[in-house]
CSV table of C-alpha atoms and ligand atoms in Angstrom, one decimal:
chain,number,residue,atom,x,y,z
A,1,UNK,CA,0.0,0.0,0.0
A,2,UNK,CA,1.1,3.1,-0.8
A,3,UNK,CA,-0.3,6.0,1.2
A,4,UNK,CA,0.7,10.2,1.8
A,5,UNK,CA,-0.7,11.5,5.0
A,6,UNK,CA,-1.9,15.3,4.3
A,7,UNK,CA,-2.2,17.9,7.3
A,8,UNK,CA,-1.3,20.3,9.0
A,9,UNK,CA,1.9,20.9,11.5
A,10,UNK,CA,0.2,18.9,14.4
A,11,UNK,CA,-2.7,17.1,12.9
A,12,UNK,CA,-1.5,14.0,14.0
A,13,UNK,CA,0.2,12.6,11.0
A,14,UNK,CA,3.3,11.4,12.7
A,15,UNK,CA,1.0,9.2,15.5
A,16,UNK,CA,-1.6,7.8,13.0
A,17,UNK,CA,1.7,7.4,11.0
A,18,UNK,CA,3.0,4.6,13.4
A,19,UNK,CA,0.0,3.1,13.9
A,20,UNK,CA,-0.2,2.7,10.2
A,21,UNK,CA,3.1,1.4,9.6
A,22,UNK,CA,2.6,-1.1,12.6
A,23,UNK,CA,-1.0,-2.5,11.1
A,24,UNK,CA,0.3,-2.8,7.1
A,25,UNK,CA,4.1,-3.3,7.3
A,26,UNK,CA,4.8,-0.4,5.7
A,27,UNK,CA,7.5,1.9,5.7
A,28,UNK,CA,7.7,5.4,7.0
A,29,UNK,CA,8.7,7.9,5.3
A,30,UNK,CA,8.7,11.1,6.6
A,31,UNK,CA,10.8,14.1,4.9
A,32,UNK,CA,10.9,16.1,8.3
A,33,UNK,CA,11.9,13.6,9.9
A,34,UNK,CA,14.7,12.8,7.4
A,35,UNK,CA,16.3,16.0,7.2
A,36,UNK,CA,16.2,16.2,10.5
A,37,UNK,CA,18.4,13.2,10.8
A,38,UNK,CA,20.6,15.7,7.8
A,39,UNK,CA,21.3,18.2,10.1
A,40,UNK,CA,21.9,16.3,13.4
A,41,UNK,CA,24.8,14.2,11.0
A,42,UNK,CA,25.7,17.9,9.2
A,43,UNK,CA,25.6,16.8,5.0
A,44,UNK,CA,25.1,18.6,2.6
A,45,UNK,CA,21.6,18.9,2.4
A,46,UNK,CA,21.3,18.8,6.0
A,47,UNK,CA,23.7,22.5,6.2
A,48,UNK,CA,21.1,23.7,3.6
A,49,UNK,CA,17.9,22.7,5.2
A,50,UNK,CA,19.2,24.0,8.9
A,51,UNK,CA,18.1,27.4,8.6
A,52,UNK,CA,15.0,27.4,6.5
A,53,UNK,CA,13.7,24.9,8.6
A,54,UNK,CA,14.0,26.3,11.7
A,55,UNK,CA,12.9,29.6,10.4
A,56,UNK,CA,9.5,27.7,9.4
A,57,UNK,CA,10.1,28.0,6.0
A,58,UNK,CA,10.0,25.1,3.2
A,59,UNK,CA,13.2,23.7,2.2
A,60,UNK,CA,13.6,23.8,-1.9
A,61,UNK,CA,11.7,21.2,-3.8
A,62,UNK,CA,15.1,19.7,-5.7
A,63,UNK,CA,16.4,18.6,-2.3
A,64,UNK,CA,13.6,17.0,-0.9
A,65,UNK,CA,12.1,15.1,-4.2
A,66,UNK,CA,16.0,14.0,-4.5
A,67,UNK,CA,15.7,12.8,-1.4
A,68,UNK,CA,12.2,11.2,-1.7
A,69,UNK,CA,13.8,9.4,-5.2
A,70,UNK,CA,16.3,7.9,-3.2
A,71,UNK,CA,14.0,6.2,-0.8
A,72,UNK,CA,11.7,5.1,-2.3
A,73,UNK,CA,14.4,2.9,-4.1
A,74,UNK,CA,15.2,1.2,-1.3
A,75,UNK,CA,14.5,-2.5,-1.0
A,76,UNK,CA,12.0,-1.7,2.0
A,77,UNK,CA,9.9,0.3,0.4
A,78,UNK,CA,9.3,-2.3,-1.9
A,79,UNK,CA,6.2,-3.4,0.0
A,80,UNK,CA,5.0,-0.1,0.4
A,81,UNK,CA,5.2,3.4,2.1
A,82,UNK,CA,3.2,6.1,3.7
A,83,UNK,CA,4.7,9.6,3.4
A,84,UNK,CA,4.2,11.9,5.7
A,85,UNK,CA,5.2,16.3,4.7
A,86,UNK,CA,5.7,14.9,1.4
A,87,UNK,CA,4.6,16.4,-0.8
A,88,UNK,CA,4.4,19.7,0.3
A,89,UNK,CA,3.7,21.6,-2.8
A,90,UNK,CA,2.0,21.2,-6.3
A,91,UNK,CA,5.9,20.6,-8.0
A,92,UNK,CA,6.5,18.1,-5.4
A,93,UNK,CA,2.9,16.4,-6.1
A,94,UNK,CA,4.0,16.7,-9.8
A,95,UNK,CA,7.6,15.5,-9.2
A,96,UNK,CA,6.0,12.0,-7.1
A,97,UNK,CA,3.7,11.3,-9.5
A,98,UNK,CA,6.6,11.1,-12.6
A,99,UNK,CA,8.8,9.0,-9.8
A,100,UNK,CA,5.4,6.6,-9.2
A,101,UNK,CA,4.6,6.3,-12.9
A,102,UNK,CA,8.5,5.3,-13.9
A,103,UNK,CA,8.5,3.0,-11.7
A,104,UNK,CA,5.0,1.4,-12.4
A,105,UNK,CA,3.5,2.3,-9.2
A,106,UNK,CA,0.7,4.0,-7.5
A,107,UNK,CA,-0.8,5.8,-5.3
A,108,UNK,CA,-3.5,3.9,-2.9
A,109,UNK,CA,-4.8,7.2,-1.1
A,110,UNK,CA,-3.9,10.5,0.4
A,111,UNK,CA,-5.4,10.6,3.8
A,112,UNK,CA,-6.1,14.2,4.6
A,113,UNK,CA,-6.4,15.0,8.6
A,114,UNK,CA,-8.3,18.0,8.6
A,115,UNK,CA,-8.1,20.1,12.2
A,116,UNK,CA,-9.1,23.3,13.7
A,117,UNK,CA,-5.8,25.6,13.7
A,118,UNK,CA,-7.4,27.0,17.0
A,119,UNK,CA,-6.3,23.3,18.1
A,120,UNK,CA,-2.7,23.7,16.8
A,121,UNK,CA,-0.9,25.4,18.9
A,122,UNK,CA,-2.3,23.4,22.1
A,123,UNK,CA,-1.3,20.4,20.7
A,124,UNK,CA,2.3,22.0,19.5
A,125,UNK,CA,2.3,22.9,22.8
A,126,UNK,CA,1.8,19.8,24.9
A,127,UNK,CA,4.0,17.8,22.6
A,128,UNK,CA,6.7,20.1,23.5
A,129,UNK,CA,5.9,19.6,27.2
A,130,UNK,CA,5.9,15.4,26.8
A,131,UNK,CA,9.1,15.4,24.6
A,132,UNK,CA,10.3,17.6,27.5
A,133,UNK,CA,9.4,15.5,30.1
A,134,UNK,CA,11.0,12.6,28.4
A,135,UNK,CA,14.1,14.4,28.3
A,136,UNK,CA,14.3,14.4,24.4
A,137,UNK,CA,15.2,17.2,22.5
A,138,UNK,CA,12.8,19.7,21.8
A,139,UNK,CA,12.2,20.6,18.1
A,140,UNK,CA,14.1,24.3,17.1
A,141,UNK,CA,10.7,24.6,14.6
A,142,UNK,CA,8.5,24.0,17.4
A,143,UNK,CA,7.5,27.2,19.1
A,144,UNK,CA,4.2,29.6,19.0
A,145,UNK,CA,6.1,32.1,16.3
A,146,UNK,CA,7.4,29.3,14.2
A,147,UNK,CA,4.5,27.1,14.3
A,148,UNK,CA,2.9,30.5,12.4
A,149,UNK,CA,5.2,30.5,9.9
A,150,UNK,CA,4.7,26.8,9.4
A,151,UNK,CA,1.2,27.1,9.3
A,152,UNK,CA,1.1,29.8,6.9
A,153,UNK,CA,3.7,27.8,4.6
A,154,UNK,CA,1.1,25.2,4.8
A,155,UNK,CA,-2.3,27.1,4.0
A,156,UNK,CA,-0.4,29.3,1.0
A,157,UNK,CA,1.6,26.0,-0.3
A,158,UNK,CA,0.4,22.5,0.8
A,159,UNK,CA,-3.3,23.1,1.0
A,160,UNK,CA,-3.7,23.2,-2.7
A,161,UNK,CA,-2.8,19.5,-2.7
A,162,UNK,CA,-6.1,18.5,-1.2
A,163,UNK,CA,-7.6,19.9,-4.5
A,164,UNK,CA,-5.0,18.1,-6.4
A,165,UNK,CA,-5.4,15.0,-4.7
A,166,UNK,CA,-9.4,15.2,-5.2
A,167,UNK,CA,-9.3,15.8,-8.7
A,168,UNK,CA,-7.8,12.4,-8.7
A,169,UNK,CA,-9.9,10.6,-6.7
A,170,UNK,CA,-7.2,9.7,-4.7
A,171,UNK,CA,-8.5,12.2,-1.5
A,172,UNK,CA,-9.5,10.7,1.5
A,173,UNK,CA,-10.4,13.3,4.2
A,174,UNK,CA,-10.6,12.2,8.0
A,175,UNK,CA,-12.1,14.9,11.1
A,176,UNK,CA,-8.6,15.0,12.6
A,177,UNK,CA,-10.2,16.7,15.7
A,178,UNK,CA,-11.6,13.1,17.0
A,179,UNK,CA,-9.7,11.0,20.0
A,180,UNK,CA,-6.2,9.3,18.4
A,181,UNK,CA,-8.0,6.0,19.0
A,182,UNK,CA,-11.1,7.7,17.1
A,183,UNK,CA,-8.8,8.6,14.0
A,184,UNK,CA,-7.0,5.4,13.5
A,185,UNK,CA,-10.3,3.3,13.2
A,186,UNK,CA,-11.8,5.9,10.9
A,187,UNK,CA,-8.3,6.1,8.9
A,188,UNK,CA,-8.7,1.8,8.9
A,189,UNK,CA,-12.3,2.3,7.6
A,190,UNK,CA,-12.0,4.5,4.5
A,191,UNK,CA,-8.4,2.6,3.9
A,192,UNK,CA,-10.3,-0.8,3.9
A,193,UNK,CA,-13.6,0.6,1.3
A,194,UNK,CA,-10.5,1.5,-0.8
A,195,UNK,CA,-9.1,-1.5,-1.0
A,196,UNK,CA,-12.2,-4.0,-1.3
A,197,UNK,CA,-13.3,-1.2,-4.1
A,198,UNK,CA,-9.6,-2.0,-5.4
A,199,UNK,CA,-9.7,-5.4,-5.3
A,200,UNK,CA,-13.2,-5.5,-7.1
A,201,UNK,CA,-12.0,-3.2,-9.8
A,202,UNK,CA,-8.8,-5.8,-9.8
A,203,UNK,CA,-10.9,-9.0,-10.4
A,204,UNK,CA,-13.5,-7.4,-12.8
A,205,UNK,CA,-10.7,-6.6,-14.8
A,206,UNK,CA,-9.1,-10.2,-14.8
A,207,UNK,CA,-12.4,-11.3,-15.4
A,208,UNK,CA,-12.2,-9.2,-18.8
A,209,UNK,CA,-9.1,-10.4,-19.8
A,210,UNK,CA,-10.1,-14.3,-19.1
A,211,UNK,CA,-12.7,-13.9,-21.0
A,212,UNK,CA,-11.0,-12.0,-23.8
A,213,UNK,CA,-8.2,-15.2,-23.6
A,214,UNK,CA,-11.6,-17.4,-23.7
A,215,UNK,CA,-12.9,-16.0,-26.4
A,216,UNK,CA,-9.6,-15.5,-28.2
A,217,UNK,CA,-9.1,-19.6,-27.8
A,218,UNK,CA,-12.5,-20.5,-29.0
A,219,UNK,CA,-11.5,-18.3,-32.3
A,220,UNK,CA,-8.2,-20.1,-32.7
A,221,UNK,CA,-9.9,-23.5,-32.3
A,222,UNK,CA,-13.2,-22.6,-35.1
A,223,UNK,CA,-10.2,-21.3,-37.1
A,224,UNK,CA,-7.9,-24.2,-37.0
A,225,UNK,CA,-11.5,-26.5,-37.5
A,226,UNK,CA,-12.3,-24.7,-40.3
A,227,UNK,CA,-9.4,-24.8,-41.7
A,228,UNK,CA,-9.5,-28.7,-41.3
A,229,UNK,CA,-12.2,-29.1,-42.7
A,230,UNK,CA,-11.3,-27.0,-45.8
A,231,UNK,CA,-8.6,-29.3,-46.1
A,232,UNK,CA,-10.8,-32.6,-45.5
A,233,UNK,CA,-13.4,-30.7,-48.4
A,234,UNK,CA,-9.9,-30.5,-50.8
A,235,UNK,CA,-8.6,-33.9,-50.5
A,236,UNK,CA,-10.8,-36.0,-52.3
A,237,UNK,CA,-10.5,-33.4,-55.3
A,238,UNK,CA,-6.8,-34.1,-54.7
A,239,UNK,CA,-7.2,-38.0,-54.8
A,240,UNK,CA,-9.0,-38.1,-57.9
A,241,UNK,CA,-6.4,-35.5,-59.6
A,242,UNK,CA,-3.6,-37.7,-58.6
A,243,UNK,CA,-5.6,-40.7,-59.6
A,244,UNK,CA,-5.9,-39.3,-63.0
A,245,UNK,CA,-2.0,-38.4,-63.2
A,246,UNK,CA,-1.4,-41.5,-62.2
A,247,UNK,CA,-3.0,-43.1,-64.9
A,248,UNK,CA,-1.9,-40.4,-67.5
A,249,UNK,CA,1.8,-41.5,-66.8
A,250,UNK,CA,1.3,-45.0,-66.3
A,251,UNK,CA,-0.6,-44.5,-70.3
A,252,UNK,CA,3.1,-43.4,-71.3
A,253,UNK,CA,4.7,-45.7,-69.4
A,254,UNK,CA,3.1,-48.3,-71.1
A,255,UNK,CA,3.3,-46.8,-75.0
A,256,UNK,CA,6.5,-46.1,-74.7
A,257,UNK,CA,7.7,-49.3,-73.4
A,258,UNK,CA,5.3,-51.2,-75.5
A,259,UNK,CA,7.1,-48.8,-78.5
A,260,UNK,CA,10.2,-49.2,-77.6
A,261,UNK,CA,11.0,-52.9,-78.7
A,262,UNK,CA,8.6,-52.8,-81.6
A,263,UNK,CA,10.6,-50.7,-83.0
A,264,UNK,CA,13.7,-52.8,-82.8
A,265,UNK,CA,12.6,-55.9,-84.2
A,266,UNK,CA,10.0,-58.3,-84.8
A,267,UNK,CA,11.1,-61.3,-82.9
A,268,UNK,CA,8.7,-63.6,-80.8
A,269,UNK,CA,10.4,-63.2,-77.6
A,270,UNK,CA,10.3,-59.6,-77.9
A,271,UNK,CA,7.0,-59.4,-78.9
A,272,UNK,CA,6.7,-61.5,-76.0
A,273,UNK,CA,8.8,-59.2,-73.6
A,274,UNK,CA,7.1,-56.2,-74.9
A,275,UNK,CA,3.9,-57.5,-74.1
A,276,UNK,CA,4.7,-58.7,-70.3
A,277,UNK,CA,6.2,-55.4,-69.9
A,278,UNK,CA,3.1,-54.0,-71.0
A,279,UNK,CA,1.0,-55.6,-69.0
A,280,UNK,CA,3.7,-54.9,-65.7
A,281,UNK,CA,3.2,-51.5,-66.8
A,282,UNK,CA,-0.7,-51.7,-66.8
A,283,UNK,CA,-0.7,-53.1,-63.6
A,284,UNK,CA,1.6,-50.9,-62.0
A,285,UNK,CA,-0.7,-48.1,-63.6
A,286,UNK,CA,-3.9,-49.7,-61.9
A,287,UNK,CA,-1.6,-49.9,-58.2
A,288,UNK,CA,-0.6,-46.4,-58.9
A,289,UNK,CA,-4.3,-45.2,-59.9
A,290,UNK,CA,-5.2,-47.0,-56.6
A,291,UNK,CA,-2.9,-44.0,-55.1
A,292,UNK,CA,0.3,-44.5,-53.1
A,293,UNK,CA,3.8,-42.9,-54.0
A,294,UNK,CA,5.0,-47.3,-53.3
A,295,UNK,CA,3.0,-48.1,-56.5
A,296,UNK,CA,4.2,-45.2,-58.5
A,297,UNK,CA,8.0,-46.0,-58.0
A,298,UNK,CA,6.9,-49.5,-58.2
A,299,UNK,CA,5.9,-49.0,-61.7
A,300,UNK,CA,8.8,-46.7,-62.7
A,301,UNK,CA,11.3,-49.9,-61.4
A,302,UNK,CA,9.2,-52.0,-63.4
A,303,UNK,CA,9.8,-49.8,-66.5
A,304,UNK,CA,12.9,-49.9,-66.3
A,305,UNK,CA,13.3,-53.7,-65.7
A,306,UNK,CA,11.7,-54.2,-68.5
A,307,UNK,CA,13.9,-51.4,-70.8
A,308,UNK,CA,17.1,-53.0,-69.3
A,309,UNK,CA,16.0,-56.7,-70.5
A,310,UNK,CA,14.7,-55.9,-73.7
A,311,UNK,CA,18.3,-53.7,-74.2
A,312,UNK,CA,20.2,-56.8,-73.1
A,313,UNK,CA,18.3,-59.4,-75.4
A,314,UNK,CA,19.4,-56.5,-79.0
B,401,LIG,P1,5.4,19.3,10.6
B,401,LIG,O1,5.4,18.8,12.0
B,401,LIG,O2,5.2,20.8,10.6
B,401,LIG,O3,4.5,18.7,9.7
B,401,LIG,P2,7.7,18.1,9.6
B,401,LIG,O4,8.3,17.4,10.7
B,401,LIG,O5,7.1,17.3,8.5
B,401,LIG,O6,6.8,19.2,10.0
B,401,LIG,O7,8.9,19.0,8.8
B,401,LIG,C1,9.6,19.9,9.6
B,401,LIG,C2,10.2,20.9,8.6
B,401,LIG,O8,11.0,20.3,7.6
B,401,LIG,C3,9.2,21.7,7.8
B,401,LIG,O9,8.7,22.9,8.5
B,401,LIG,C4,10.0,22.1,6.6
B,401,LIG,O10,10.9,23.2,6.8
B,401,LIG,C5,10.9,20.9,6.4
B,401,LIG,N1,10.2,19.9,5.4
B,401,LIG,C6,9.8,18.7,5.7
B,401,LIG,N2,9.2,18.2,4.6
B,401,LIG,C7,9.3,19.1,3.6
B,401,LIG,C8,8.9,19.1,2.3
B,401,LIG,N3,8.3,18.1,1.7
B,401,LIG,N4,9.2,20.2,1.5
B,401,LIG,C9,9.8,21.2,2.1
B,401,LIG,N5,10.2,21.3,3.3
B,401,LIG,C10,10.0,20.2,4.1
């Protein structure tokens, strides 16, 4: 399955996140979290990203679709993904959807956790009191003036993508204001009338193309019965022409041996010779009317039996 969770900065995508990844055995993929992990280990992109991110800004669409192209390569994403801040913008959208479509994948759903922004900062708010209570580090992005920035980066950039997304079907919109508990079994709902309604679609068109194969079959068979039985229609034409060849040459056969040693002389034992090998000839004539390639050669030996005897006897 592959899925993009779509919200705003503490909707909830990161928790219903997990809790996805858990149920389908999917991977995570989260861009925030990602370059994150670039700046913490100081790359490249990570020294770029540092400052625009904790600024509240959006970090430039070349750096994270490269880094989105990259990951989904990997053989763990094979199974599937959900992506969570990614896309952030329409090029982003545009850029995934060329990456998808190379690859011959696509998109299950975009689950859109829609929220009050009144909510927003509470709930940016009492995650920064738990991650601070667990003694992890607080996020630099994650205070009331940032978390303004951030939301106006998503309203003027990222929000268009829940028309994008719609216009392909692809939107699924969940009340992000319910309990988490509320959200994951509503998330689980939708996800599960996507995928029987996937599944249908899947067999119908199997269906199509088994009977397309089935009716393909039953043309080849009619063909090659038809074609048979043009054939069994032709052959007794064909016997009788042969027959009548046969005969034609046997005729010859029989003249010209019959001419042969009339021609070169008048005694009995020829006359004799001429006649027996006029009669083989005949006969061979009838076998050969009778069809068969044996009698035909039979006869042609014959002939010539009778042509080297007579040749002998002068
Ligand atoms: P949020 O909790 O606000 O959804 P994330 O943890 O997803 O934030 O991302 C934190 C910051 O990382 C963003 O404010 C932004 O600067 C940067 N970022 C993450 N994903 C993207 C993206 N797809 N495009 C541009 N910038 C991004």
């Amino acid at each position: 399955m592959r899925l993009i969770l779509l919200g705003p900065p503490g909707a909830g995508k990161g928790t219903q996140a997990k809790l996805l990844v858990e149920r389908h055995g999917i991977v995570p993929l989260s861009t925030g979290d990602m370059l994150r992990a670039a700046v913490a280990a100081g790359t490249p992109i990570g020294l770029r990203a540092k400052d625009i991110m904790e600024a509240g800004g959006l970090v430039p669409d070349e750096v994270v679709i490269g880094i989105i192209a990259d990951r989904i390569e990997q053989p763990d994403a094979a199974k599937g993904f959900i992506l969570d801040g990614f896309p952030r913008t329409v090029p982003q959208a545009e850029a995934l959807d060329r990456l998808l479509k190379e690859r011959g994948l696509k998109l299950d759903a975009v689950v859109e956790l829609r929220v009050n922004e009144s909510a927003l900062l509470q709930r940016v708010e009492a995650r920064v009191a738990q991650m601070t209570a667990r003694g992890e580090a607080v996020r630099a992005d994650d205070t009331p003036e940032v978390l303004s920035r951030r939301l106006a980066a998503y309203r003027a950039q990222t929000e268009p993508l829940v028309h994008y997304y719609s216009e392909r079907r692809l939107l699924l919109t969940i009340d992000g204001m319910m309990s988490i508990e509320e959200v994951t079994r509503e998330i689980e709902r939708v996800l599960s009338a996507v995928v029987a309604a996937d599944a249908k679609a899947a067999r119908k068109a199997t269906a199509r193309r088994t009977t397309k194969k089935g009716a393909a079959r039953r043309a080849a068979a009619s063909a090659r019965a038809a074609k048979s039985a043009r054939k069994a229609a032709a052959r007794p034409a064909k016997k009788a022409k042969a027959k009548k060849a046969a005969a034609k040459k046997a005729a010859q056969t029989v003249s010209k041996s019959a001419r042969r040693p009339a021609k070169a002389g008048t005694r009995k034992g020829r006359a004799k010779a001429v006649r027996a090998g006029a009669a083989r000839g005949r006969k061979a004539a009838q076998s050969r009317a009778a069809g068969g390639k044996k009698s035909a050669k039979k006869a042609v030996k014959a002939r010539g039996k009778t042509v080297r005897r007579l040749t002998k006897r002068r």
